[in-house]
mmCIF file of C-alpha atoms in Angstrom:
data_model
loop_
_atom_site.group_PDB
_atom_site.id
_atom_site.type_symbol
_atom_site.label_atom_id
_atom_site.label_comp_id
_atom_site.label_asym_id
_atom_site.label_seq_id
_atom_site.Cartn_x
_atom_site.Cartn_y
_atom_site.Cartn_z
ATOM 1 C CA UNK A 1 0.000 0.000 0.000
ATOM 2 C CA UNK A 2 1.390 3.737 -0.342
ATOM 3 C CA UNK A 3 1.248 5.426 2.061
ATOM 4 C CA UNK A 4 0.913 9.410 2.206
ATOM 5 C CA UNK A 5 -1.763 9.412 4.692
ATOM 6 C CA UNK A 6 -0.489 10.616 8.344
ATOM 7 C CA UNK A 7 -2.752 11.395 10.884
ATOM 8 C CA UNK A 8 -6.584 10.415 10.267
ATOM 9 C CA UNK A 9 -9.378 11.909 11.862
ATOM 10 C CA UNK A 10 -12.494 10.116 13.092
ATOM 11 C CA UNK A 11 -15.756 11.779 14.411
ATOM 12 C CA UNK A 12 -19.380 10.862 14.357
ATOM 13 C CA UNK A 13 -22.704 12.935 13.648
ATOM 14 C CA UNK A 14 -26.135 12.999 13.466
ATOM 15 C CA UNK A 15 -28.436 10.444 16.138
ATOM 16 C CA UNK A 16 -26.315 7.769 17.543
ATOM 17 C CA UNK A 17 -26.550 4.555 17.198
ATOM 18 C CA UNK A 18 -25.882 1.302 18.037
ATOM 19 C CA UNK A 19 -21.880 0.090 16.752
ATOM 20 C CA UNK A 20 -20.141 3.777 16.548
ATOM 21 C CA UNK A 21 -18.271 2.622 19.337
ATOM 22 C CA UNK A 22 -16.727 -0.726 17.361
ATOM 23 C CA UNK A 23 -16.661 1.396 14.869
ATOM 24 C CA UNK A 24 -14.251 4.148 16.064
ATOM 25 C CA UNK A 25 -12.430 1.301 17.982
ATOM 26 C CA UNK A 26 -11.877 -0.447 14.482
ATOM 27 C CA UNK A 27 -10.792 3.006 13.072
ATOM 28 C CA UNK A 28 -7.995 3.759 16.290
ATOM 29 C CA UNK A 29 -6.820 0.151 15.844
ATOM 30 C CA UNK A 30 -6.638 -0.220 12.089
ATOM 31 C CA UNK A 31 -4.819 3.170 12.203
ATOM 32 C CA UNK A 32 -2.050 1.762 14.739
ATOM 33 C CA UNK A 33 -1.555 -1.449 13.036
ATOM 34 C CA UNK A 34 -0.130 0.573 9.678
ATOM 35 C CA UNK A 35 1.277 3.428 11.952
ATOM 36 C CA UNK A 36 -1.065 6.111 11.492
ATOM 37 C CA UNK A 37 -1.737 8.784 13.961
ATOM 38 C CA UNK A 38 -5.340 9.216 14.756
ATOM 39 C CA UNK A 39 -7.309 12.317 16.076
ATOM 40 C CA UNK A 40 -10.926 11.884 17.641
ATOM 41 C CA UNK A 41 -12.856 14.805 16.704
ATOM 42 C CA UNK A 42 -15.426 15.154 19.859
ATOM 43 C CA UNK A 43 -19.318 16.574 18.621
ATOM 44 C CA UNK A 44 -18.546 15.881 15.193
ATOM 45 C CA UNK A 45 -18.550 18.645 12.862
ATOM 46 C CA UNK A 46 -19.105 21.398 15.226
ATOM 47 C CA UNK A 47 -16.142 19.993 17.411
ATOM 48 C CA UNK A 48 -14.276 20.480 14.209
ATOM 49 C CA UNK A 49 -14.936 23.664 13.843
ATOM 50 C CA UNK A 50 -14.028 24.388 17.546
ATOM 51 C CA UNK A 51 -10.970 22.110 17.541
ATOM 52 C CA UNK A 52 -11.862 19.737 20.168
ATOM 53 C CA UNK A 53 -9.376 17.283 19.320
ATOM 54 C CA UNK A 54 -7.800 14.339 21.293
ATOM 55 C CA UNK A 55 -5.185 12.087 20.165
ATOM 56 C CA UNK A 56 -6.547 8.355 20.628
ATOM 57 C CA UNK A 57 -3.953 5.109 20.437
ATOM 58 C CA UNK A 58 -5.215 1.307 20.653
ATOM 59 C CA UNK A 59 -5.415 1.668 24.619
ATOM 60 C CA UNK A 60 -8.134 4.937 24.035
ATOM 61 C CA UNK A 61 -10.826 2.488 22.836
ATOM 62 C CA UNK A 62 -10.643 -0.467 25.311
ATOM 63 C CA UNK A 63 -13.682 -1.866 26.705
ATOM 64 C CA UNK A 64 -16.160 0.367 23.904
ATOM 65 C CA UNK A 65 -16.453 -2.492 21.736
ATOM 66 C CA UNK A 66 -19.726 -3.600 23.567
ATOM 67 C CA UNK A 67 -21.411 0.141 24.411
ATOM 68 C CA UNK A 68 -23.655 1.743 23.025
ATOM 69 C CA UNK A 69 -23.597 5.362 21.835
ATOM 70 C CA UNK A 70 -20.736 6.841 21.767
ATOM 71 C CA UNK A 71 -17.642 8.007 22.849
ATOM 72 C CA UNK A 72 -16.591 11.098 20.806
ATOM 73 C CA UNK A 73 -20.430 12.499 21.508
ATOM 74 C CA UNK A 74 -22.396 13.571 18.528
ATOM 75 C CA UNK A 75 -24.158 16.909 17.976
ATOM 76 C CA UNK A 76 -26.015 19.018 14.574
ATOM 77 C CA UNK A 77 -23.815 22.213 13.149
ATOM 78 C CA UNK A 78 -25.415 24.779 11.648
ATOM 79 C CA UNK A 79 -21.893 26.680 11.454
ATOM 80 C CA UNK A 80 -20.474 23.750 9.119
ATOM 81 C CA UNK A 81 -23.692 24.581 6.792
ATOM 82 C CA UNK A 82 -21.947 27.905 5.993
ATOM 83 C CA UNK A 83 -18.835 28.201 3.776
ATOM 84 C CA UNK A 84 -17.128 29.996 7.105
ATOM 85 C CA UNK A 85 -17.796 27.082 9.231
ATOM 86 C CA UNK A 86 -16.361 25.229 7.163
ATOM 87 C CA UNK A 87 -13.172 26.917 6.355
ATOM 88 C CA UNK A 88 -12.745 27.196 10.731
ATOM 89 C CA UNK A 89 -13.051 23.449 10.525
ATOM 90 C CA UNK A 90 -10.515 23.014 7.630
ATOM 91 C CA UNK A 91 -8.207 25.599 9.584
ATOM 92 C CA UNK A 92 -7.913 23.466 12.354
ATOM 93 C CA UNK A 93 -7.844 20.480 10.589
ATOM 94 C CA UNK A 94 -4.844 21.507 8.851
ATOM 95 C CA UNK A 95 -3.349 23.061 12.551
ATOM 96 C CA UNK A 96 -3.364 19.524 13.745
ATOM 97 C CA UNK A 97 -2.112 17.760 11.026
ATOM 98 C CA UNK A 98 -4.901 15.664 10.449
ATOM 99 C CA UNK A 99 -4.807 15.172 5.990
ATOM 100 C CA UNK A 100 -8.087 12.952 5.932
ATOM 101 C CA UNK A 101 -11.290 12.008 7.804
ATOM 102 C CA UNK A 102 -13.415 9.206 8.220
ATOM 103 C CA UNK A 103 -17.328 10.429 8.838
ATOM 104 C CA UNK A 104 -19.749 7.867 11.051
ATOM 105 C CA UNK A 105 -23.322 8.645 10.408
ATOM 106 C CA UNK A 106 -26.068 9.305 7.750
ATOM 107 C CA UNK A 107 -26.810 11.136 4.611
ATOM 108 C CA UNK A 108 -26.766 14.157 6.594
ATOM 109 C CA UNK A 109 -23.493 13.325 7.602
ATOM 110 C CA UNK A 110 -22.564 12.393 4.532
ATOM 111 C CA UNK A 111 -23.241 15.681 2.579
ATOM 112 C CA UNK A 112 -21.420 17.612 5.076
ATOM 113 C CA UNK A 113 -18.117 15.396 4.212
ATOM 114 C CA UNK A 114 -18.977 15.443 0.596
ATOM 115 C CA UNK A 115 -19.111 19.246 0.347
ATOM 116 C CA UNK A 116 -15.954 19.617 2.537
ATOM 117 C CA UNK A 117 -14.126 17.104 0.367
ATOM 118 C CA UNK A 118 -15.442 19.572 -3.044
ATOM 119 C CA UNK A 119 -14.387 22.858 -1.094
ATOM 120 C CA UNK A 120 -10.916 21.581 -0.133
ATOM 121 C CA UNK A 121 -9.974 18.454 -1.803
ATOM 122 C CA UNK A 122 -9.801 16.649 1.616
ATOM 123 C CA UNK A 123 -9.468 12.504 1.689
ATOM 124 C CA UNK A 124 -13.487 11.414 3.280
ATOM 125 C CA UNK A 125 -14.579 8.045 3.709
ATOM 126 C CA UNK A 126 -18.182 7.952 5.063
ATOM 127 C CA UNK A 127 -19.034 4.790 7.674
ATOM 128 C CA UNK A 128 -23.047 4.231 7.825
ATOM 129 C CA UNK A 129 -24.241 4.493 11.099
ATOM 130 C CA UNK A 130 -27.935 5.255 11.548
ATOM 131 C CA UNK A 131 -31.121 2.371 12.732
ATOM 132 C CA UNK A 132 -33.551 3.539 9.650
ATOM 133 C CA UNK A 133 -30.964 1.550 7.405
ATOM 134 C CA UNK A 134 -32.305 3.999 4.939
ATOM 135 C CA UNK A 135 -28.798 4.672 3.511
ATOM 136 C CA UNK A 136 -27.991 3.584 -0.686
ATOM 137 C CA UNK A 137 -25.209 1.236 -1.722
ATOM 138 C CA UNK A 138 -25.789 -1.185 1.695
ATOM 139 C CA UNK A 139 -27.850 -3.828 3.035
ATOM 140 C CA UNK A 140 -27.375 -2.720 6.866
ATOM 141 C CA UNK A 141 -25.930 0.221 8.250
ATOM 142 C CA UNK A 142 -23.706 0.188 11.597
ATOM 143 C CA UNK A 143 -27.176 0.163 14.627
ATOM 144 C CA UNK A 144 -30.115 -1.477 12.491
ATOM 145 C CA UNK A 145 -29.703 -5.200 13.843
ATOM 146 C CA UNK A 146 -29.504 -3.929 17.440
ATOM 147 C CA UNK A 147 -32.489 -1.766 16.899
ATOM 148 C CA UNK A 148 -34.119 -4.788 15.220
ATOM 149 C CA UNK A 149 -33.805 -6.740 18.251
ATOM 150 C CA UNK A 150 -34.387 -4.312 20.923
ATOM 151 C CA UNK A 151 -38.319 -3.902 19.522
ATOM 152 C CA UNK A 152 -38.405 -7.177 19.067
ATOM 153 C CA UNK A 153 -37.785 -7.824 22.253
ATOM 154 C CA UNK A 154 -40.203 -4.795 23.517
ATOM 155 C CA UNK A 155 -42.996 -6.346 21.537
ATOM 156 C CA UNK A 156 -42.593 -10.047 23.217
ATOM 157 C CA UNK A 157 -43.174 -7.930 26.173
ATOM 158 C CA UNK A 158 -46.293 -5.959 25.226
ATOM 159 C CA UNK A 159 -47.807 -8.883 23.456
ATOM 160 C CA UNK A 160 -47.744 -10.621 26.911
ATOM 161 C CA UNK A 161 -50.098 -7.471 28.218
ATOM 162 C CA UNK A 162 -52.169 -7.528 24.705
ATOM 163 C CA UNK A 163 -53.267 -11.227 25.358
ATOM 164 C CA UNK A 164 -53.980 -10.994 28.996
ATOM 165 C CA UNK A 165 -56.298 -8.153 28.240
ATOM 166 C CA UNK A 166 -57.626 -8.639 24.979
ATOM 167 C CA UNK A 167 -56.078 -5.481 23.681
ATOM 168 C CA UNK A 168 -55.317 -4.025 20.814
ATOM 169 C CA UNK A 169 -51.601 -2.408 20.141
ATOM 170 C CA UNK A 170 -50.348 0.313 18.148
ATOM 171 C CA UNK A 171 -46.673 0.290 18.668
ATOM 172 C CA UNK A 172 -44.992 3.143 16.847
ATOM 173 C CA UNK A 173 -41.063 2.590 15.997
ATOM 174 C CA UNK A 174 -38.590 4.629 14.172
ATOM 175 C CA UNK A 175 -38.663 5.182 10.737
ATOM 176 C CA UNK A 176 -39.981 8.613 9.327
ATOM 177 C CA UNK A 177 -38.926 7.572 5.590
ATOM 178 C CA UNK A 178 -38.532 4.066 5.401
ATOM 179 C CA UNK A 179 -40.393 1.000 7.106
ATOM 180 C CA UNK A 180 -37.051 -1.577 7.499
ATOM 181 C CA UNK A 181 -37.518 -2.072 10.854
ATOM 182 C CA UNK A 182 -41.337 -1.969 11.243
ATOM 183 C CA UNK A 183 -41.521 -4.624 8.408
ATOM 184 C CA UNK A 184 -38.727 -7.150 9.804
ATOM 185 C CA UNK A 185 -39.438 -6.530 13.509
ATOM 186 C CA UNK A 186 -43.165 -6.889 12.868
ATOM 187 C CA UNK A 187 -42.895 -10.339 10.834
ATOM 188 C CA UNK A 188 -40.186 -11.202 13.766
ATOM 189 C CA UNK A 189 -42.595 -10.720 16.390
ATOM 190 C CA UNK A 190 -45.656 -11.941 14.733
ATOM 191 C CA UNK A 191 -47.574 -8.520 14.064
ATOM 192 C CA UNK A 192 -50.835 -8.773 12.753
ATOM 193 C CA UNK A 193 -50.793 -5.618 10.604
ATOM 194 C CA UNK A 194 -47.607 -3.451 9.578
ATOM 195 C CA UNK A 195 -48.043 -0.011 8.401
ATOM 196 C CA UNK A 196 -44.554 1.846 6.459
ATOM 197 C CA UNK A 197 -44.356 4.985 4.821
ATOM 198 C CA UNK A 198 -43.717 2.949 1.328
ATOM 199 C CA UNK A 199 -47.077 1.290 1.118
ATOM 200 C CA UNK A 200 -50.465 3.517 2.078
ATOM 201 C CA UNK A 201 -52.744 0.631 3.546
ATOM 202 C CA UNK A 202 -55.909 3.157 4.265
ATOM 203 C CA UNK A 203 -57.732 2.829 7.155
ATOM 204 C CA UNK A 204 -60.671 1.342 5.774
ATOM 205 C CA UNK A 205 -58.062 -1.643 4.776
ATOM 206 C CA UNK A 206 -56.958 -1.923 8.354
ATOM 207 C CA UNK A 207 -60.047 -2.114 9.724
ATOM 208 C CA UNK A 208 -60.964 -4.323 7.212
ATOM 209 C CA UNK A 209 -57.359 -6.573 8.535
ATOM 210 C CA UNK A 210 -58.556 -6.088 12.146
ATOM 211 C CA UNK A 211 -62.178 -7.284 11.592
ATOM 212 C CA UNK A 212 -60.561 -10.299 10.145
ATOM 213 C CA UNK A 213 -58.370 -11.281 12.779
ATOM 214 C CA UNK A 214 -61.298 -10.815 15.317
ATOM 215 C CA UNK A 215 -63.831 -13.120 13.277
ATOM 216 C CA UNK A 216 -61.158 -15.758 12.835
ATOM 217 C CA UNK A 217 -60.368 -15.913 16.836
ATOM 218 C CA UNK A 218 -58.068 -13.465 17.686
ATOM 219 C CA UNK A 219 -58.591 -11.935 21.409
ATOM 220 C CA UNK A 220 -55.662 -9.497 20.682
ATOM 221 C CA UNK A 221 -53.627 -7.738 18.049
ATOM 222 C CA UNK A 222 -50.026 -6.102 17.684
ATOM 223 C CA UNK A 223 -50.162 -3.397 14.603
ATOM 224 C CA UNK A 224 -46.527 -2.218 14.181
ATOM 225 C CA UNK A 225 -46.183 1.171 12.649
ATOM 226 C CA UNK A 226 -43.411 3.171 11.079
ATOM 227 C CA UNK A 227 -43.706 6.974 12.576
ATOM 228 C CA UNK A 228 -43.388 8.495 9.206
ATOM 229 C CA UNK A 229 -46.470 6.104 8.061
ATOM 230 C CA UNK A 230 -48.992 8.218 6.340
ATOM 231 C CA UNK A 231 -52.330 6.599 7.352
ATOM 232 C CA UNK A 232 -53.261 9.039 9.493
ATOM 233 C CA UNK A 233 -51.623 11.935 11.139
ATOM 234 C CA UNK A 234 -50.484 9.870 14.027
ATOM 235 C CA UNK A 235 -50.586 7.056 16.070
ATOM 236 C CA UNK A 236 -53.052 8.626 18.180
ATOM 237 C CA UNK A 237 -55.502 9.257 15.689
ATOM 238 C CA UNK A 238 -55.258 5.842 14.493
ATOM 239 C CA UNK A 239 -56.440 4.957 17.982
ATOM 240 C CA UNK A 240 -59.368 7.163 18.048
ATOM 241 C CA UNK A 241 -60.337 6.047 14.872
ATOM 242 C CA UNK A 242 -60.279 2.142 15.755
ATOM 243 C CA UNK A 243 -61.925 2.377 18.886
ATOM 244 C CA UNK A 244 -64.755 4.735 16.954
ATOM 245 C CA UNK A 245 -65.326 1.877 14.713
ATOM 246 C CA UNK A 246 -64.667 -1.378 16.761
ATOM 247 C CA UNK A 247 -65.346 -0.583 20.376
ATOM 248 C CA UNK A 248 -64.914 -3.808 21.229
ATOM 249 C CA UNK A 249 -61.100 -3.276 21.236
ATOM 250 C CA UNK A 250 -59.627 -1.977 23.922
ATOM 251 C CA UNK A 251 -56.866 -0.005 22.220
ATOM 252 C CA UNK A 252 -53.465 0.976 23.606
ATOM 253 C CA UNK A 253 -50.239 2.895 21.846
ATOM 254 C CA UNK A 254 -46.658 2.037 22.932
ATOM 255 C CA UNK A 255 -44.098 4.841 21.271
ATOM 256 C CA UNK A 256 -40.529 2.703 21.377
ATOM 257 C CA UNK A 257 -39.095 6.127 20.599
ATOM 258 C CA UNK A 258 -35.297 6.825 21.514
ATOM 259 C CA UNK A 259 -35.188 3.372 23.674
ATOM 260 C CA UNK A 260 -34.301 1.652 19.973
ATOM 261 C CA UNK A 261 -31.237 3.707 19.687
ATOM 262 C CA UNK A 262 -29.497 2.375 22.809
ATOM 263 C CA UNK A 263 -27.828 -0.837 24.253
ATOM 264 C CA UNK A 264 -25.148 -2.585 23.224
ATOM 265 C CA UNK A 265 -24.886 -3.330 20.211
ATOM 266 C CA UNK A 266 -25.363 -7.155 18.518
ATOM 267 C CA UNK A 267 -22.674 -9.337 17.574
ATOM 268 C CA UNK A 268 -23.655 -8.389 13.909
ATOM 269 C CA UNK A 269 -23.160 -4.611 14.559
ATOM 270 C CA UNK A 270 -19.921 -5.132 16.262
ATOM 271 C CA UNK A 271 -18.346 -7.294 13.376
ATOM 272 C CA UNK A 272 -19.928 -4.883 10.886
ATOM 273 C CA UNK A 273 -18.284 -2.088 12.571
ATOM 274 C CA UNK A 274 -14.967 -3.908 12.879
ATOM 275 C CA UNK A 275 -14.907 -4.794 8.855
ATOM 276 C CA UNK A 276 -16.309 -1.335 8.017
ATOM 277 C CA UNK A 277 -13.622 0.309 10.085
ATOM 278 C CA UNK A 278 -10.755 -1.562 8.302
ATOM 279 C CA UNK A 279 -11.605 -0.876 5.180
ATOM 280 C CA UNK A 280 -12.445 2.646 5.448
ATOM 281 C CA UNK A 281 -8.802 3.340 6.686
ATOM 282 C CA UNK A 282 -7.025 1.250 4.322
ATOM 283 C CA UNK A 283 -9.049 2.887 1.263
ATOM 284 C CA UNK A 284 -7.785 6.330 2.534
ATOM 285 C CA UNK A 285 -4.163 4.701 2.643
ATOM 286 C CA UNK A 286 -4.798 3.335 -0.676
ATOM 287 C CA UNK A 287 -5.641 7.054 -2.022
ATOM 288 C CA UNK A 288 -9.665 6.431 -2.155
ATOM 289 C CA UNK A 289 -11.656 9.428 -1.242
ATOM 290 C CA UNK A 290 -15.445 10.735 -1.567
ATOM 291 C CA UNK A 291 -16.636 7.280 -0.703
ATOM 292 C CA UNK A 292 -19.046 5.176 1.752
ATOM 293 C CA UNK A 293 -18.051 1.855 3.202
ATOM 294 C CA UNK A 294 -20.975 -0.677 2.873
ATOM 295 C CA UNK A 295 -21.799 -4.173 2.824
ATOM 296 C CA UNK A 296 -23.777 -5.535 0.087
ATOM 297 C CA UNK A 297 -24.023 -9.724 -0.626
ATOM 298 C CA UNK A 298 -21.570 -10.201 2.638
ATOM 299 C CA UNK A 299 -18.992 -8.581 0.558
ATOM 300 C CA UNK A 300 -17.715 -4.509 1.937
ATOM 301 C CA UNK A 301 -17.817 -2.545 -0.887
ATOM 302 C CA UNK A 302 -17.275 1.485 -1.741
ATOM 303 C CA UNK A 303 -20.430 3.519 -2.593
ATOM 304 C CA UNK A 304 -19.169 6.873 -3.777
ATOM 305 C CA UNK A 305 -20.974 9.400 -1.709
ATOM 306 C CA UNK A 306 -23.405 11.321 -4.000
ATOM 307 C CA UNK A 307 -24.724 8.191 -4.715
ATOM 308 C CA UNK A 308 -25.430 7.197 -1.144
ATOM 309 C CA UNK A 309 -26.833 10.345 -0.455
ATOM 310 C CA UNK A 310 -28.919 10.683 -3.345
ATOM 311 C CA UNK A 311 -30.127 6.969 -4.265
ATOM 312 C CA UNK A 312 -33.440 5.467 -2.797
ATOM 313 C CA UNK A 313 -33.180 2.357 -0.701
ATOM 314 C CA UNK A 314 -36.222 0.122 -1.646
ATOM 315 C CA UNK A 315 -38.472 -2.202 0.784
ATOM 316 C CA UNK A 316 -38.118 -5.521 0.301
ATOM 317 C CA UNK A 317 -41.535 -6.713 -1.675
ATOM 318 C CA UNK A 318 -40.586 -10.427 -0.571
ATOM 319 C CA UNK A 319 -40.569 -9.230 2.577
ATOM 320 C CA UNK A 320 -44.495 -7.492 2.349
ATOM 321 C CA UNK A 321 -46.150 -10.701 1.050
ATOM 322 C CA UNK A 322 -44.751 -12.612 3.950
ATOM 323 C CA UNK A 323 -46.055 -10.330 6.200
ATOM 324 C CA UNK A 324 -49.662 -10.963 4.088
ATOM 325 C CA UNK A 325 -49.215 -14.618 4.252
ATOM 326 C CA UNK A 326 -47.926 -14.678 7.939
ATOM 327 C CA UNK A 327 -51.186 -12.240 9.352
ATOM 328 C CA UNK A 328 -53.665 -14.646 8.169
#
């Protein structure tokens, strides 16, 4: 490999998730093993802009491997939106040495590394780390499998209530764009209806669903919903409007809400975040820049960033008629 790359700076923006921890662990240790200094940028862009720097060695990320969140905090700049902000961040940049950056986060992330790497030429490789898995060019960003199985888990736990009672459920999850984790946690914990932003179900459709399940036996229902479903205009009035029309449900809503961003993060996310790290760094060393680090077919692959930014992710349609088949 050549090798012009010296010091490398990691930092991570946007919501937090689940595996930013491996993930800057992978990107300290990969850095060591070719002899590469590497800077932790603390609040991600804005610390940038500030310089809050810290030098970080292989011993800086013991023991973060397993913890959620993460370490070099996360926070939204409105400063690096403006062409000043950005040159203060590129200033400092260039004070501590640091000639390239690896970015963990989303598309909002993204664009911020992508206009930075237009306005000054300066080496970006772009990590995905966000639960929506709503990010182009990979099958799972760095967070989705933990956030996967932490509703999962919630909805073994409300089902429990739903039976004893003969309710019905509304239990809202994350997702304002894209259903991925209301579709696969709702087929994983037996949901009888899913509603996602990608497919507009009506509500005469979900009665129709919920009438169904009654007549066929069912004292109690789960309904998993995206929050950026468009059925209604929320959760709440999808509760009014169920109990106007089948009062013999007694309806309850569970919001998940920031609970699915926390915990520690799976085995998947932690071996995603170790392979994602790796290669990020050694593409830098190998003179790659402008580019996300994905995983597509169990093969990590580069996605340059416009494209991850700008290209749609699509539901799985597989995925909808076994949640058809499986509600019956």
């Amino acid at each position: 490999m050549s090798n012009t790359i010296k010091k490398i700076g990691v930092l991570t923006s946007g919501g937090d998730s689940p595996g930013m921890n491996a993930a800057i662990r992978s990107v300290v240790r990969t850095c060591a093993y070719h002899n590469i200094d590497c800077i932790g940028i603390y609040r991600g862009y804005q610390g940038m802009i500030e310089g809050d720097f810290k030098e970080l060695g292989p011993r800086s990320v013991n023991n973060i491997i397993n913890k959620g969140g993460t370490i070099l905090k996360s926070a939204r700049s409105k400063e690096f939106m403006t062409s000043e902000g950005r040159n203060k961040a590129y200033i400092n940049l260039v004070k501590a040495g640091v000639d390239s950056l690896v970015v963990i986060g989303g598309d909002g992330s993204f664009t911020g590394a992508e206009v930075f790497n237009s306005e000054y030429g300066f080496p970006v490789m772009g990590i995905p780390g966000t639960i929506d898995n709503d990010i182009f060019g990979t099958s799972h960003t760095l967070g989705y499998d933990t956030a996967l199985n932490t509703v999962i888990e919630v909805i073994d736990k409300i089902r429990d209530t739903a039976s004893s009672h003969n309710r019905l459920f509304f239990v809202e999850v994350m997702g304002r764009d894209a259903g991925h984790i209301a579709l696969n946690a709702g087929i994983g914990a037996g949901a009888e209806e899913i509603l996602i932003p990608e497919e507009n179900l009506g509500l005469e459709r979900l009665l129709d669903s919920l009438q169904k399940s009654k007549s066929t036996g069912k004292s109690s229902s789960i309904v998993v919903i995206a929050e950026g479903d468009k059925i209604g205009k929320s959760v709440f009035e999808l509760k009014d409007y169920v109990e106007e029309n089948m009062p013999e449900y007694d309806v309850r809503v569970s919001v998940l809400g920031h609970m699915q961003r926390g915990g520690s993060p799976s085995c998947f996310d932690r071996v995603l975040a170790s392979r994602l790290g790796v290669k990020a760094v050694e593409s830098l060393i190998e003179g790659k820049s402008n580019f996300m680090v994905g995983i597509l077919g169990d093969k990590i692959t580069l996605t340059p960033l416009e494209q991850a930014i700008k290209g749609n992710t699509e539901i799985d349609r597989e995925l909808l008629r076994v949640s058809d088949i499986m509600s019956t």
